[in-house]
Amino acid sequence: MLSNEQLHLIEEMGVYHERRGMSPIPGRILGLFVVSDKDAYTFDEIKEILKISKSATSSALNFLVSTDRIEYTTLPGDRKRYFKWSPFKALENIERETNNMFSIAEMFRRAYELKNNKQSESANNLLMVMDFFNYMIMELPNLYNKWKRSYYK
Amino acid sequence: MLSNEQLHLIEEMGVYHERRGMSPIPGRILGLFVVSDKDAYTFDEIKEILKISKSATSSALNFLVSTDRIEYTTLPGDRKRYFKWSPFKALENIERETNNMFSIAEMFRRAYELKNNKQSESANNLLMVMDFFNYMIMELPNLYNKWKRSYYK
DNA sequence: TTTTTAGTTCTGTATTTGCAGAACTAAAAA
DNA sequence: TTTTTAGTTCTGCAAATACAGAACTAAAAA
């Protein structure tokens, strides 16, 4: 079903996600979805392909669903869940990273307010970084929209 | 020296970095640099303020220096190192994140090449995400440059 | 009613991590 | 020459993590 090259690439993607703080199995599941030809997998298929336990499969899938990285559909008269990777959700998540910049920018703002000497080098450095973040927070949504327009035109 | 609010904010920034995969102490050291008024700290000062061991201080500082998050200067006739947060390095690191997008985009490209059916939904989904990443890799440097011009004008 | 299915939850464990504390080192100072 | 300084490296441990395997559950099928 999956070639050795594909399995190897899944591992690479797993490591990529691990390096950003995700645990191994969820990262590999994401890799599986990106690499494989099938666009939906059941619990048991994922478990078998990645050779992992039911408990690990269960918690990884629930984690990925709860963090909006994958989704599942069900079929009438079929209790299985069909998990799939949603590229739209993936892009939405990247866009949501802007909120993330927002949260660190907010911490920077508070740090600046707490500075005793607002003329210090340290305060000026912080002001510069704050300016950059505020700029990105303003401009990134425009960039995303520009891409959407170009993609869907 | 540092108020309770400042110490609390340092912890918050530490947690922020932890959530992105950094270990606790380096994250708090970064927080210290952002929050405090002083713009340079010695090994021992950091150790005392954060109440951590020499070994933890040593490995955290070396980690932060080696990943270009902080830097240090020395003074003639003084063996101490004076560590400081460089906002320029910080911004460079954010820019360097583009390379990071480049590495995942490259994995996507390989995944696409390995697909057996390039007409599948899965293949089309991947193409879309690849298009987005390639767009961002093209456009982000322009955005950074636009900020620089606006900031330094 | 019993069995199967599609999981979830619990229990235990091997591995990893994050750190402290102690021992060590190399250069400078006394 | 001995002591101090500014760290680094080593040793050991407590806590967290990531998982397997077993027990469990709730709904559907037989």
mmCIF file of C-alpha atoms (C1' of nucleotides) in Angstrom:
data_model
loop_
_atom_site.group_PDB
_atom_site.id
_atom_site.type_symbol
_atom_site.label_atom_id
_atom_site.label_comp_id
_atom_site.label_asym_id
_atom_site.label_seq_id
_atom_site.Cartn_x
_atom_site.Cartn_y
_atom_site.Cartn_z
ATOM 1 C CA MET A 1 0.000 0.000 0.000
ATOM 2 C CA LEU A 2 2.597 2.560 1.057
ATOM 3 C CA SER A 3 6.082 2.386 -0.391
ATOM 4 C CA ASN A 4 9.187 2.452 1.726
ATOM 5 C CA GLU A 5 9.891 5.959 0.518
ATOM 6 C CA GLN A 6 6.443 7.025 1.623
ATOM 7 C CA LEU A 7 6.846 5.426 5.037
ATOM 8 C CA HIS A 8 10.179 7.142 5.392
ATOM 9 C CA LEU A 9 8.680 10.503 4.474
ATOM 10 C CA ILE A 10 5.944 9.986 7.066
ATOM 11 C CA GLU A 11 8.657 9.572 9.681
ATOM 12 C CA GLU A 12 10.387 12.722 8.488
ATOM 13 C CA MET A 13 7.182 14.677 8.794
ATOM 14 C CA GLY A 14 6.700 13.169 12.228
ATOM 15 C CA VAL A 15 10.088 14.442 13.298
ATOM 16 C CA TYR A 16 9.220 17.848 11.865
ATOM 17 C CA HIS A 17 6.151 18.019 14.075
ATOM 18 C CA GLU A 18 8.016 16.627 17.067
ATOM 19 C CA ARG A 19 10.508 19.456 16.789
ATOM 20 C CA ARG A 20 7.650 21.888 17.141
ATOM 21 C CA GLY A 21 6.464 20.258 20.367
ATOM 22 C CA MET A 22 4.008 17.629 19.135
ATOM 23 C CA SER A 23 4.393 14.074 20.384
ATOM 24 C CA PRO A 24 5.549 11.392 17.948
ATOM 25 C CA ILE A 25 2.349 9.558 17.059
ATOM 26 C CA PRO A 26 0.108 12.526 16.213
ATOM 27 C CA GLY A 27 2.904 13.886 14.029
ATOM 28 C CA ARG A 28 3.180 10.630 12.133
ATOM 29 C CA ILE A 29 -0.575 10.437 11.660
ATOM 30 C CA LEU A 30 -0.486 13.878 10.058
ATOM 31 C CA GLY A 31 2.341 12.633 7.874
ATOM 32 C CA LEU A 32 0.278 9.633 6.841
ATOM 33 C CA PHE A 33 -2.562 11.830 5.688
ATOM 34 C CA VAL A 34 -0.304 14.097 3.691
ATOM 35 C CA VAL A 35 1.672 11.303 2.060
ATOM 36 C CA SER A 36 -0.914 8.683 1.257
ATOM 37 C CA ASP A 37 -3.246 8.447 -1.714
ATOM 38 C CA LYS A 38 -6.286 7.542 0.327
ATOM 39 C CA ASP A 39 -8.064 10.540 1.627
ATOM 40 C CA ALA A 40 -9.815 8.908 4.573
ATOM 41 C CA TYR A 41 -8.660 6.336 7.095
ATOM 42 C CA THR A 42 -10.409 4.480 9.871
ATOM 43 C CA PHE A 43 -9.116 4.071 13.399
ATOM 44 C CA ASP A 44 -7.990 0.517 12.699
ATOM 45 C CA GLU A 45 -6.300 1.316 9.424
ATOM 46 C CA ILE A 46 -4.202 4.009 11.074
ATOM 47 C CA LYS A 47 -3.422 1.671 13.935
ATOM 48 C CA GLU A 48 -2.271 -1.064 11.558
ATOM 49 C CA ILE A 49 -0.275 1.106 9.158
ATOM 50 C CA LEU A 50 1.649 2.878 11.903
ATOM 51 C CA LYS A 51 1.811 -0.301 14.051
ATOM 52 C CA ILE A 52 0.632 1.405 17.214
ATOM 53 C CA SER A 53 -1.650 0.419 20.070
ATOM 54 C CA LYS A 54 -5.346 1.192 20.316
ATOM 55 C CA SER A 55 -4.807 3.525 23.240
ATOM 56 C CA ALA A 56 -2.148 5.512 21.428
ATOM 57 C CA THR A 57 -4.325 5.659 18.324
ATOM 58 C CA SER A 58 -7.303 6.803 20.342
ATOM 59 C CA SER A 59 -5.565 9.602 22.159
ATOM 60 C CA ALA A 60 -3.630 10.798 19.126
ATOM 61 C CA LEU A 61 -6.751 10.955 16.943
ATOM 62 C CA ASN A 62 -8.722 12.734 19.638
ATOM 63 C CA PHE A 63 -5.897 15.188 20.106
ATOM 64 C CA LEU A 64 -5.683 15.919 16.386
ATOM 65 C CA VAL A 65 -9.456 16.360 16.101
ATOM 66 C CA SER A 66 -9.661 18.584 19.171
ATOM 67 C CA THR A 67 -6.885 20.815 17.855
ATOM 68 C CA ASP A 68 -8.588 21.072 14.461
ATOM 69 C CA ARG A 69 -5.822 19.389 12.549
ATOM 70 C CA ILE A 70 -7.938 16.566 11.190
ATOM 71 C CA GLU A 71 -11.650 15.893 11.045
ATOM 72 C CA TYR A 72 -13.853 12.880 10.581
ATOM 73 C CA THR A 73 -17.034 11.962 8.833
ATOM 74 C CA THR A 74 -19.377 9.120 9.567
ATOM 75 C CA LEU A 75 -21.608 7.112 7.269
ATOM 76 C CA PRO A 76 -25.223 6.125 7.980
ATOM 77 C CA GLY A 77 -25.377 2.631 9.429
ATOM 78 C CA ASP A 78 -21.644 2.506 10.035
ATOM 79 C CA ARG A 79 -20.144 3.118 13.430
ATOM 80 C CA LYS A 80 -16.642 3.704 12.167
ATOM 81 C CA ARG A 81 -15.243 7.192 11.921
ATOM 82 C CA TYR A 82 -13.481 8.169 8.695
ATOM 83 C CA PHE A 83 -10.653 10.516 9.488
ATOM 84 C CA LYS A 84 -9.308 12.906 6.959
ATOM 85 C CA TRP A 85 -6.860 15.727 6.715
ATOM 86 C CA SER A 86 -8.521 18.956 5.831
ATOM 87 C CA PRO A 87 -6.273 21.344 3.917
ATOM 88 C CA PHE A 88 -8.744 24.134 4.648
ATOM 89 C CA LYS A 89 -8.414 23.539 8.365
ATOM 90 C CA ALA A 90 -4.649 23.364 7.960
ATOM 91 C CA LEU A 91 -4.601 26.773 6.320
ATOM 92 C CA GLU A 92 -7.036 28.172 8.863
ATOM 93 C CA ASN A 93 -4.667 26.986 11.575
ATOM 94 C CA ILE A 94 -1.788 28.803 9.978
ATOM 95 C CA GLU A 95 -3.901 31.933 9.796
ATOM 96 C CA ARG A 96 -4.793 31.444 13.418
ATOM 97 C CA GLU A 97 -1.069 31.663 14.188
ATOM 98 C CA THR A 98 -1.629 35.386 13.800
ATOM 99 C CA ASN A 99 -3.619 35.262 17.047
ATOM 100 C CA ASN A 100 -0.606 33.677 18.486
ATOM 101 C CA MET A 101 1.558 36.585 17.427
ATOM 102 C CA PHE A 102 -1.100 38.701 18.981
ATOM 103 C CA SER A 103 -0.671 36.983 22.336
ATOM 104 C CA ILE A 104 3.101 37.445 22.395
ATOM 105 C CA ALA A 105 2.716 41.038 21.197
ATOM 106 C CA GLU A 106 0.384 41.593 24.120
ATOM 107 C CA MET A 107 2.999 40.224 26.520
ATOM 108 C CA PHE A 108 5.573 42.548 24.975
ATOM 109 C CA ARG A 109 3.215 45.469 25.515
ATOM 110 C CA ARG A 110 2.823 44.581 29.175
ATOM 111 C CA ALA A 111 6.591 44.151 29.510
ATOM 112 C CA TYR A 112 7.094 47.600 28.059
ATOM 113 C CA GLU A 113 4.577 49.127 30.435
ATOM 114 C CA LEU A 114 6.379 47.600 33.395
ATOM 115 C CA LYS A 115 9.745 49.048 32.360
ATOM 116 C CA ASN A 116 10.986 51.608 34.831
ATOM 117 C CA ASN A 117 13.129 53.385 32.306
ATOM 118 C CA LYS A 118 11.393 53.769 28.971
ATOM 119 C CA GLN A 119 14.460 55.453 27.485
ATOM 120 C CA SER A 120 16.759 52.475 28.098
ATOM 121 C CA GLU A 121 18.271 50.483 25.267
ATOM 122 C CA SER A 122 16.251 47.539 26.500
ATOM 123 C CA ALA A 123 13.016 49.543 26.208
ATOM 124 C CA ASN A 124 13.906 50.746 22.731
ATOM 125 C CA ASN A 125 14.752 47.246 21.596
ATOM 126 C CA LEU A 126 11.412 46.065 22.813
ATOM 127 C CA LEU A 127 9.624 48.899 21.056
ATOM 128 C CA MET A 128 11.204 47.878 17.793
ATOM 129 C CA VAL A 129 10.141 44.263 18.110
ATOM 130 C CA MET A 130 6.662 45.383 19.125
ATOM 131 C CA ASP A 131 6.461 47.533 16.033
ATOM 132 C CA PHE A 132 7.433 44.568 13.878
ATOM 133 C CA PHE A 133 4.840 42.297 15.449
ATOM 134 C CA ASN A 134 2.116 44.883 15.168
ATOM 135 C CA TYR A 135 3.020 45.371 11.532
ATOM 136 C CA MET A 136 2.832 41.626 10.863
ATOM 137 C CA ILE A 137 -0.460 41.323 12.706
ATOM 138 C CA MET A 138 -1.843 44.053 10.466
ATOM 139 C CA GLU A 139 -0.390 42.791 7.218
ATOM 140 C CA LEU A 140 -0.547 39.002 7.382
ATOM 141 C CA PRO A 141 -4.333 38.816 6.962
ATOM 142 C CA ASN A 142 -3.998 40.871 3.780
ATOM 143 C CA LEU A 143 -1.386 38.479 2.482
ATOM 144 C CA TYR A 144 -3.614 35.483 3.199
ATOM 145 C CA ASN A 145 -6.505 37.165 1.439
ATOM 146 C CA LYS A 146 -4.362 37.997 -1.553
ATOM 147 C CA TRP A 147 -3.444 34.325 -1.837
ATOM 148 C CA LYS A 148 -7.069 33.243 -1.587
ATOM 149 C CA ARG A 149 -8.103 35.633 -4.318
ATOM 150 C CA SER A 150 -5.284 34.473 -6.558
ATOM 151 C CA TYR A 151 -6.005 30.813 -5.834
ATOM 152 C CA TYR A 152 -9.737 30.893 -6.355
ATOM 153 C CA LYS A 153 -9.790 33.237 -9.327
ATOM 154 C CA MET B 1 15.040 44.853 41.242
ATOM 155 C CA LEU B 2 12.222 43.081 39.427
ATOM 156 C CA SER B 3 8.649 43.568 40.600
ATOM 157 C CA ASN B 4 6.304 40.692 41.249
ATOM 158 C CA GLU B 5 4.398 41.603 38.127
ATOM 159 C CA GLN B 6 7.600 41.432 36.113
ATOM 160 C CA LEU B 7 8.548 38.071 37.617
ATOM 161 C CA HIS B 8 5.086 36.809 36.790
ATOM 162 C CA LEU B 9 5.344 38.024 33.222
ATOM 163 C CA ILE B 10 8.691 36.257 32.852
ATOM 164 C CA GLU B 11 6.958 33.020 33.834
ATOM 165 C CA GLU B 12 4.195 33.664 31.306
ATOM 166 C CA MET B 13 6.736 34.173 28.555
ATOM 167 C CA GLY B 14 8.474 31.026 29.710
ATOM 168 C CA VAL B 15 5.261 29.079 29.323
ATOM 169 C CA TYR B 16 4.788 30.620 25.888
ATOM 170 C CA HIS B 17 8.161 29.293 24.801
ATOM 171 C CA GLU B 18 7.573 25.943 26.473
ATOM 172 C CA ARG B 19 4.441 25.494 24.422
ATOM 173 C CA ARG B 20 6.528 25.869 21.308
ATOM 174 C CA GLY B 21 8.903 23.103 22.388
ATOM 175 C CA MET B 22 11.556 24.990 24.347
ATOM 176 C CA SER B 23 12.492 23.731 27.810
ATOM 177 C CA PRO B 24 11.512 25.820 30.833
ATOM 178 C CA ILE B 25 14.738 27.575 31.795
ATOM 179 C CA PRO B 26 15.791 28.935 28.397
ATOM 180 C CA GLY B 27 12.256 30.267 27.928
ATOM 181 C CA ARG B 28 12.407 32.105 31.251
ATOM 182 C CA ILE B 29 15.810 33.533 30.466
ATOM 183 C CA LEU B 30 14.395 34.999 27.263
ATOM 184 C CA GLY B 31 11.522 36.379 29.322
ATOM 185 C CA LEU B 32 13.987 37.978 31.729
ATOM 186 C CA PHE B 33 15.748 39.800 28.912
ATOM 187 C CA VAL B 34 12.510 41.093 27.440
ATOM 188 C CA VAL B 35 10.994 42.176 30.730
ATOM 189 C CA SER B 36 13.890 43.692 32.625
ATOM 190 C CA ASP B 37 15.358 47.155 32.393
ATOM 191 C CA LYS B 38 18.938 46.026 32.359
ATOM 192 C CA ASP B 39 20.132 45.179 28.929
ATOM 193 C CA ALA B 40 22.951 42.836 29.896
ATOM 194 C CA TYR B 41 23.238 40.154 32.533
ATOM 195 C CA THR B 42 26.079 37.982 33.719
ATOM 196 C CA PHE B 43 25.903 34.249 34.262
ATOM 197 C CA ASP B 44 25.622 34.675 38.019
ATOM 198 C CA GLU B 45 22.987 37.377 37.873
ATOM 199 C CA ILE B 46 20.751 35.183 35.743
ATOM 200 C CA LYS B 47 21.388 32.255 38.056
ATOM 201 C CA GLU B 48 20.434 34.313 41.112
ATOM 202 C CA ILE B 49 17.383 36.056 39.666
ATOM 203 C CA LEU B 50 15.841 32.865 38.325
ATOM 204 C CA LYS B 51 17.088 30.824 41.305
ATOM 205 C CA ILE B 52 18.550 28.056 39.205
ATOM 206 C CA SER B 53 21.678 25.920 39.394
ATOM 207 C CA LYS B 54 24.964 26.637 37.672
ATOM 208 C CA SER B 55 24.600 23.617 35.419
ATOM 209 C CA ALA B 56 21.137 24.633 34.298
ATOM 210 C CA THR B 57 22.314 28.206 33.729
ATOM 211 C CA SER B 58 25.300 27.016 31.754
ATOM 212 C CA SER B 59 23.400 24.743 29.410
ATOM 213 C CA ALA B 60 20.497 27.142 28.925
ATOM 214 C CA LEU B 61 22.774 30.057 28.064
ATOM 215 C CA ASN B 62 24.844 27.951 25.703
ATOM 216 C CA PHE B 63 21.677 26.701 24.052
ATOM 217 C CA LEU B 64 20.319 30.230 23.597
ATOM 218 C CA VAL B 65 23.612 31.484 22.195
ATOM 219 C CA SER B 66 24.020 28.541 19.841
ATOM 220 C CA THR B 67 20.505 29.039 18.487
ATOM 221 C CA ASP B 68 21.153 32.738 17.993
ATOM 222 C CA ARG B 69 18.534 33.893 20.429
ATOM 223 C CA ILE B 70 20.899 35.830 22.649
ATOM 224 C CA GLU B 71 24.490 36.931 22.337
ATOM 225 C CA TYR B 72 27.214 38.032 24.680
ATOM 226 C CA THR B 73 29.946 40.572 24.823
ATOM 227 C CA THR B 74 33.073 40.559 26.906
ATOM 228 C CA LEU B 75 35.085 43.398 28.364
ATOM 229 C CA PRO B 76 38.867 43.692 28.342
ATOM 230 C CA GLY B 77 40.339 42.428 31.578
ATOM 231 C CA ASP B 78 37.060 40.822 32.639
ATOM 232 C CA ARG B 79 36.391 37.144 32.277
ATOM 233 C CA LYS B 80 32.635 37.415 32.698
ATOM 234 C CA ARG B 81 30.372 37.224 29.726
ATOM 235 C CA TYR B 82 27.633 39.847 29.418
ATOM 236 C CA PHE B 83 24.599 38.287 27.852
ATOM 237 C CA LYS B 84 22.031 40.327 26.040
ATOM 238 C CA TRP B 85 18.949 39.841 23.990
ATOM 239 C CA SER B 86 19.414 41.099 20.477
ATOM 240 C CA PRO B 87 16.175 42.304 18.864
ATOM 241 C CA PHE B 88 17.913 42.177 15.492
ATOM 242 C CA LYS B 89 18.749 38.534 15.979
ATOM 243 C CA ALA B 90 15.192 37.936 17.147
ATOM 244 C CA LEU B 91 13.808 39.432 13.953
ATOM 245 C CA GLU B 92 16.363 37.573 11.859
ATOM 246 C CA ASN B 93 15.193 34.366 13.485
ATOM 247 C CA ILE B 94 11.604 35.103 12.576
ATOM 248 C CA GLU B 95 12.707 35.731 9.029
ATOM 249 C CA ARG B 96 14.604 32.512 9.102
ATOM 250 C CA GLU B 97 11.311 30.770 9.851
ATOM 251 C CA THR B 98 10.740 31.170 6.139
ATOM 252 C CA ASN B 99 13.446 28.561 5.611
ATOM 253 C CA ASN B 100 11.455 26.415 7.882
ATOM 254 C CA MET B 101 8.389 26.777 5.685
ATOM 255 C CA PHE B 102 10.733 25.934 2.873
ATOM 256 C CA SER B 103 11.652 22.627 4.490
ATOM 257 C CA ILE B 104 8.069 21.548 5.012
ATOM 258 C CA ALA B 105 7.150 22.730 1.502
ATOM 259 C CA GLU B 106 9.938 20.513 0.223
ATOM 260 C CA MET B 107 8.510 17.523 2.097
ATOM 261 C CA PHE B 108 5.099 18.276 0.608
ATOM 262 C CA ARG B 109 6.645 18.331 -2.840
ATOM 263 C CA ARG B 110 8.216 14.923 -2.290
ATOM 264 C CA ALA B 111 4.924 13.603 -0.909
ATOM 265 C CA TYR B 112 3.161 14.808 -4.028
ATOM 266 C CA GLU B 113 5.721 13.163 -6.287
ATOM 267 C CA LEU B 114 5.243 9.850 -4.496
ATOM 268 C CA LYS B 115 1.461 9.936 -4.947
ATOM 269 C CA ASN B 116 0.270 7.170 -7.216
ATOM 270 C CA ASN B 117 -2.866 8.989 -8.254
ATOM 271 C CA LYS B 118 -2.232 12.644 -8.909
ATOM 272 C CA GLN B 119 -5.907 13.208 -9.642
ATOM 273 C CA SER B 120 -7.084 12.093 -6.209
ATOM 274 C CA GLU B 121 -8.715 14.442 -3.755
ATOM 275 C CA SER B 122 -5.730 13.854 -1.500
ATOM 276 C CA ALA B 123 -3.338 14.960 -4.256
ATOM 277 C CA ASN B 124 -5.393 18.053 -5.002
ATOM 278 C CA ASN B 125 -5.553 18.992 -1.350
ATOM 279 C CA LEU B 126 -1.815 18.731 -1.144
ATOM 280 C CA LEU B 127 -1.380 20.842 -4.267
ATOM 281 C CA MET B 128 -3.444 23.578 -2.686
ATOM 282 C CA VAL B 129 -1.392 23.639 0.490
ATOM 283 C CA MET B 130 1.800 23.560 -1.548
ATOM 284 C CA ASP B 131 0.586 26.542 -3.531
ATOM 285 C CA PHE B 132 -0.079 28.418 -0.314
ATOM 286 C CA PHE B 133 3.342 27.664 1.116
ATOM 287 C CA ASN B 134 5.104 28.599 -2.090
ATOM 288 C CA TYR B 135 3.173 31.840 -2.147
ATOM 289 C CA MET B 136 4.165 32.634 1.438
ATOM 290 C CA ILE B 137 7.801 31.758 0.781
ATOM 291 C CA MET B 138 7.752 34.214 -2.118
ATOM 292 C CA GLU B 139 5.883 36.998 -0.370
ATOM 293 C CA LEU B 140 7.090 36.985 3.235
ATOM 294 C CA PRO B 141 10.534 38.410 2.430
ATOM 295 C CA ASN B 142 8.823 41.327 0.691
ATOM 296 C CA LEU B 143 6.702 41.946 3.740
ATOM 297 C CA TYR B 144 9.761 41.930 5.993
ATOM 298 C CA ASN B 145 11.517 44.358 3.701
ATOM 299 C CA LYS B 146 8.522 46.644 3.604
ATOM 300 C CA TRP B 147 8.585 46.762 7.393
ATOM 301 C CA LYS B 148 12.300 47.520 7.446
ATOM 302 C CA ARG B 149 11.885 50.374 5.010
ATOM 303 C CA SER B 150 8.990 51.805 6.981
ATOM 304 C CA TYR B 151 10.838 51.389 10.274
ATOM 305 C CA TYR B 152 14.137 52.882 9.223
ATOM 306 C CA LYS B 153 12.785 55.711 7.124
ATOM 307 C "C1'" DT C 1 -29.556 -13.126 24.537
ATOM 308 C "C1'" DT C 2 -24.817 -13.366 23.219
ATOM 309 C "C1'" DT C 3 -21.289 -11.605 20.332
ATOM 310 C "C1'" DT C 4 -19.028 -8.265 17.718
ATOM 311 C "C1'" DT C 5 -17.558 -3.711 16.752
ATOM 312 C "C1'" DA C 6 -15.395 0.571 17.572
ATOM 313 C "C1'" DG C 7 -13.566 2.463 20.279
ATOM 314 C "C1'" DT C 8 -12.248 4.610 25.583
ATOM 315 C "C1'" DT C 9 -10.165 4.359 29.920
ATOM 316 C "C1'" DC C 10 -7.056 2.420 33.270
ATOM 317 C "C1'" DT C 11 -2.633 0.440 34.815
ATOM 318 C "C1'" DG C 12 2.039 -0.158 34.480
ATOM 319 C "C1'" DT C 13 6.418 0.796 32.576
ATOM 320 C "C1'" DA C 14 10.491 2.181 29.725
ATOM 321 C "C1'" DT C 15 12.381 6.315 28.163
ATOM 322 C "C1'" DT C 16 13.269 10.980 28.173
ATOM 323 C "C1'" DT C 17 13.719 15.496 30.316
ATOM 324 C "C1'" DG C 18 15.107 18.856 33.281
ATOM 325 C "C1'" DC C 19 17.366 19.907 36.734
ATOM 326 C "C1'" DA C 20 20.423 20.080 41.172
ATOM 327 C "C1'" DG C 21 24.670 19.426 43.314
ATOM 328 C "C1'" DA C 22 29.285 18.114 43.261
ATOM 329 C "C1'" DA C 23 33.465 17.606 41.058
ATOM 330 C "C1'" DC C 24 36.266 19.495 37.887
ATOM 331 C "C1'" DT C 25 39.044 23.022 34.813
ATOM 332 C "C1'" DA C 26 41.561 26.783 32.983
ATOM 333 C "C1'" DA C 27 42.817 31.370 33.422
ATOM 334 C "C1'" DA C 28 43.637 35.224 36.281
ATOM 335 C "C1'" DA C 29 44.517 37.327 40.754
ATOM 336 C "C1'" DA C 30 46.664 37.478 45.140
ATOM 337 C "C1'" DT D 1 52.416 29.272 44.734
ATOM 338 C "C1'" DT D 2 47.764 29.279 46.301
ATOM 339 C "C1'" DT D 3 43.267 31.091 45.739
ATOM 340 C "C1'" DT D 4 39.565 32.956 43.296
ATOM 341 C "C1'" DT D 5 36.711 33.415 39.374
ATOM 342 C "C1'" DA D 6 33.774 31.967 35.758
ATOM 343 C "C1'" DG D 7 32.226 28.829 34.272
ATOM 344 C "C1'" DT D 8 31.789 23.314 32.278
ATOM 345 C "C1'" DT D 9 31.060 18.562 32.844
ATOM 346 C "C1'" DC D 10 29.565 14.551 35.348
ATOM 347 C "C1'" DT D 11 26.427 11.925 38.337
ATOM 348 C "C1'" DG D 12 22.124 10.956 39.972
ATOM 349 C "C1'" DC D 13 17.446 11.533 40.624
ATOM 350 C "C1'" DA D 14 12.446 13.072 40.415
ATOM 351 C "C1'" DA D 15 9.014 14.064 37.377
ATOM 352 C "C1'" DA D 16 6.929 13.974 33.014
ATOM 353 C "C1'" DT D 17 6.061 11.640 28.565
ATOM 354 C "C1'" DA D 18 4.663 8.327 25.448
ATOM 355 C "C1'" DC D 19 3.238 4.326 24.864
ATOM 356 C "C1'" DA D 20 1.527 -0.857 25.242
ATOM 357 C "C1'" DG D 21 -1.655 -3.988 26.861
ATOM 358 C "C1'" DA D 22 -5.609 -5.179 29.354
ATOM 359 C "C1'" DA D 23 -9.968 -4.182 31.056
ATOM 360 C "C1'" DC D 24 -13.914 -1.943 30.129
ATOM 361 C "C1'" DT D 25 -18.222 0.212 27.609
ATOM 362 C "C1'" DA D 26 -22.045 1.202 24.751
ATOM 363 C "C1'" DA D 27 -24.291 0.357 20.625
ATOM 364 C "C1'" DA D 28 -25.307 -2.688 16.979
ATOM 365 C "C1'" DA D 29 -25.489 -7.271 14.942
ATOM 366 C "C1'" DA D 30 -26.345 -12.071 15.116
#
